[in-house]
Tab-separated table of C-alpha atoms in Angstrom:
chain	number	residue	atom	x	y	z
A	1	GLY	CA	138.535	160.411	69.123
A	2	ALA	CA	136.875	163.355	67.409
A	3	ILE	CA	138.652	164.722	64.366
A	4	ASP	CA	136.561	167.707	63.382
A	5	GLY	CA	134.260	167.930	66.369
A	6	ASP	CA	132.009	165.313	67.888
A	7	SER	CA	129.661	165.210	64.851
A	8	GLY	CA	131.845	166.569	62.023
A	9	PRO	CA	131.996	164.736	58.662
A	10	ALA	CA	135.536	163.441	59.156
A	11	THR	CA	134.660	162.132	62.616
A	12	ALA	CA	131.528	160.465	61.210
A	13	ILE	CA	133.581	158.731	58.501
A	14	GLU	CA	136.040	157.328	61.055
A	15	VAL	CA	133.244	156.221	63.364
A	16	ALA	CA	131.810	154.274	60.434
A	17	ASN	CA	135.230	152.744	59.739
A	18	MET	CA	135.580	151.678	63.371
A	19	ARG	CA	132.125	150.101	63.244
A	20	LEU	CA	133.352	147.971	60.297
A	21	ALA	CA	136.201	146.688	62.479
A	22	ALA	CA	133.895	146.165	65.458
A	23	ALA	CA	131.613	144.031	63.280
A	24	VAL	CA	134.501	141.815	62.279
A	25	LEU	CA	135.486	141.329	65.906
A	26	ARG	CA	131.914	140.545	66.943
A	27	ASN	CA	131.502	138.106	64.046
A	28	ASN	CA	134.511	136.280	65.506
A	29	ASN	CA	133.005	136.149	69.021
A	30	VAL	CA	135.149	138.914	70.519
A	31	GLN	CA	133.467	141.070	73.176
A	32	VAL	CA	133.653	144.640	71.906
A	33	TYR	CA	133.447	147.930	73.798
A	34	GLU	CA	132.977	150.954	71.591
A	35	PHE	CA	133.568	154.595	72.544
A	36	TYR	CA	132.645	157.222	69.994
A	37	PRO	CA	132.513	161.013	70.333
A	38	PRO	CA	131.070	162.455	72.467
A	39	SER	CA	130.603	159.389	74.702
A	40	GLY	CA	133.254	157.581	76.593
A	41	ASN	CA	135.877	158.846	78.958
A	42	TRP	CA	139.350	157.690	79.875
A	43	ASP	CA	138.210	155.741	82.959
A	44	GLN	CA	135.716	153.777	80.866
A	45	ILE	CA	138.314	153.139	78.165
A	46	LYS	CA	140.890	151.992	80.766
A	47	ALA	CA	138.366	149.593	82.250
A	48	ALA	CA	137.412	148.191	78.845
A	49	ALA	CA	141.058	147.828	77.819
A	50	ASN	CA	141.931	145.809	80.892
A	51	GLY	CA	142.897	142.410	79.487
A	52	ALA	CA	141.899	143.431	75.918
A	53	HIS	CA	143.310	141.390	73.043
A	54	PHE	CA	142.666	144.260	70.592
A	55	PHE	CA	143.008	148.006	71.054
A	56	LEU	CA	141.850	150.172	68.126
A	57	TYR	CA	141.942	153.987	67.861
A	58	ARG	CA	141.014	156.420	65.116
A	59	GLY	CA	141.424	160.083	65.832
A	60	HIS	CA	144.049	162.801	66.114
A	61	GLY	CA	147.693	161.870	66.266
A	62	ILE	CA	149.692	163.827	68.831
A	63	PHE	CA	152.890	165.771	68.511
A	64	TYR	CA	154.774	167.747	71.095
A	65	GLY	CA	156.332	171.123	70.456
A	66	ASP	CA	157.214	172.100	66.913
A	67	ILE	CA	157.323	169.431	64.231
A	68	GLN	CA	161.058	169.266	63.765
A	69	HIS	CA	163.203	166.349	62.792
A	70	PRO	CA	163.304	164.221	64.823
A	71	SER	CA	159.767	164.967	65.989
A	72	GLN	CA	158.300	163.967	69.338
A	73	VAL	CA	154.963	162.144	68.880
A	74	GLY	CA	152.738	159.694	70.683
A	75	GLY	CA	149.478	159.370	72.566
A	76	ILE	CA	145.790	159.688	71.788
A	77	SER	CA	143.112	162.333	72.127
A	78	ILE	CA	139.797	161.475	73.806
A	79	GLY	CA	137.225	164.178	74.492
A	80	GLY	CA	139.755	166.913	73.803
A	81	THR	CA	142.223	165.517	76.345
A	82	ILE	CA	145.588	164.217	75.328
A	83	TYR	CA	146.722	160.935	76.876
A	84	SER	CA	150.466	160.652	76.390
A	85	SER	CA	152.490	157.533	75.756
A	86	ASP	CA	153.462	157.546	79.435
A	87	VAL	CA	149.783	157.667	80.495
A	88	ILE	CA	149.027	154.794	78.117
A	89	ARG	CA	151.875	152.800	79.689
A	90	SER	CA	150.595	153.412	83.194
A	91	ASP	CA	146.821	153.189	82.624
A	92	ILE	CA	146.238	150.528	79.960
A	93	LYS	CA	146.631	146.845	80.903
A	94	LEU	CA	146.294	144.788	77.745
A	95	ALA	CA	146.261	141.004	77.396
A	96	PRO	CA	149.637	139.541	76.463
A	97	ASN	CA	150.245	139.621	72.700
A	98	ALA	CA	147.456	142.144	72.046
A	99	ILE	CA	146.967	143.601	68.589
A	100	ILE	CA	147.051	147.388	68.254
A	101	MET	CA	145.532	149.350	65.336
A	102	LEU	CA	145.929	153.110	65.172
A	103	TYR	CA	144.841	155.759	62.707
A	104	GLY	CA	145.960	159.380	63.029
A	105	CYS	CA	148.734	161.708	62.053
A	106	TYR	CA	152.206	160.331	62.764
A	107	VAL	CA	151.065	156.812	63.750
A	108	SER	CA	152.240	155.392	60.378
A	109	GLY	CA	154.983	158.012	59.938
A	110	SER	CA	153.378	160.762	57.839
A	111	SER	CA	151.101	163.568	58.860
A	112	GLY	CA	148.794	166.081	57.254
A	113	ASP	CA	150.767	168.688	59.180
A	114	ASP	CA	154.089	167.903	57.481
A	115	ARG	CA	155.212	171.047	55.746
A	116	PHE	CA	158.057	169.247	54.011
A	117	SER	CA	158.831	165.784	52.744
A	118	ILE	CA	159.952	163.545	55.597
A	119	THR	CA	162.648	160.925	55.329
A	120	SER	CA	162.218	157.224	55.873
A	121	SER	CA	164.210	157.500	59.086
A	122	GLU	CA	161.819	160.204	60.382
A	123	ALA	CA	158.823	158.040	59.495
A	124	GLN	CA	160.360	155.062	61.301
A	125	TRP	CA	161.197	157.259	64.314
A	126	ARG	CA	157.524	158.368	64.545
A	127	VAL	CA	156.217	154.798	64.201
A	128	ASN	CA	158.661	153.657	66.866
A	129	GLN	CA	157.528	156.374	69.246
A	130	TYR	CA	153.840	155.606	68.653
A	131	SER	CA	154.172	151.840	68.948
A	132	ASP	CA	156.618	151.827	71.874
A	133	PRO	CA	154.109	152.131	74.769
A	134	PHE	CA	152.002	149.313	73.347
A	135	PHE	CA	155.018	147.018	72.908
A	136	ASP	CA	156.084	147.928	76.439
A	137	LEU	CA	152.653	146.645	77.493
A	138	GLY	CA	153.284	143.290	75.759
A	139	ALA	CA	151.547	143.861	72.419
A	140	ALA	CA	152.433	141.415	69.657
A	141	GLY	CA	151.457	143.537	66.684
A	142	TYR	CA	151.003	147.189	65.672
A	143	TYR	CA	149.141	148.284	62.579
A	144	ALA	CA	148.863	151.885	61.422
A	145	ASN	CA	147.016	152.755	58.219
A	146	TRP	CA	145.161	155.699	56.665
A	147	PHE	CA	142.627	153.630	54.694
A	148	GLY	CA	139.126	153.412	56.081
A	149	ASP	CA	138.567	149.664	55.806
A	150	ALA	CA	142.124	148.689	56.701
A	151	PHE	CA	141.378	147.725	60.342
A	152	ALA	CA	138.422	145.522	59.295
A	153	LYS	CA	140.519	143.882	56.561
A	154	PHE	CA	143.539	143.299	58.866
A	155	LEU	CA	141.205	141.679	61.394
A	156	GLU	CA	139.551	139.514	58.748
A	157	TYR	CA	142.970	138.316	57.598
A	158	LEU	CA	144.098	137.574	61.135
A	159	PHE	CA	140.930	135.583	61.897
A	160	GLN	CA	141.543	133.627	58.661
A	161	GLY	CA	144.778	132.469	60.257
A	162	LYS	CA	147.264	134.730	58.484
A	163	THR	CA	150.368	135.786	60.369
A	164	LEU	CA	150.767	139.408	61.466
A	165	GLY	CA	153.024	140.063	58.488
A	166	ASP	CA	150.861	138.224	55.963
A	167	ALA	CA	147.749	140.135	57.144
A	168	TYR	CA	149.563	143.379	56.480
A	169	LYS	CA	150.841	142.212	53.096
A	170	SER	CA	147.354	141.075	52.108
A	171	TYR	CA	145.878	144.580	52.307
A	172	ALA	CA	145.378	146.272	48.920
A	173	ASP	CA	147.791	149.166	49.542
A	174	TYR	CA	150.746	146.933	50.440
A	175	ASN	CA	153.886	147.754	48.522
A	176	ALA	CA	157.102	145.916	49.331
A	177	ALA	CA	159.139	148.902	48.158
């Protein structure tokens, strides 16, 4: 999804980051469908996601109402339209044990909109809300990360045979604390 308009510099950076991940998937013989601003619409994305083993999104994270503790978050933004967690649950039909990778505010707990330091429990609450629709759909793993090459690296580690946890721990920013 667009971050600062269809051709803004932040959007362009995240498109480049998604292309890194797409290249890893293709190099491992995965059929890849890519939707970058301004192309793609929800119907095309739903069709491509039908039976998908991987679902990757980089764009705006969504919150509802005022960011209060506990906050209400979840969903994705495509073409300026918000698709809520409930829409994801009803419209997306992933393969069993699919891997989900999301980038955006709230998906990993924190947000650029946070006006105060959030607690660990708030961060966990946000991650739970964001990951919940995908686990309801039968996903096996959920990765959320702010670093540009993280998706590509997680995928490389998974294709090397690492477990979901070991792939996460292998990324450079991992900190057990």
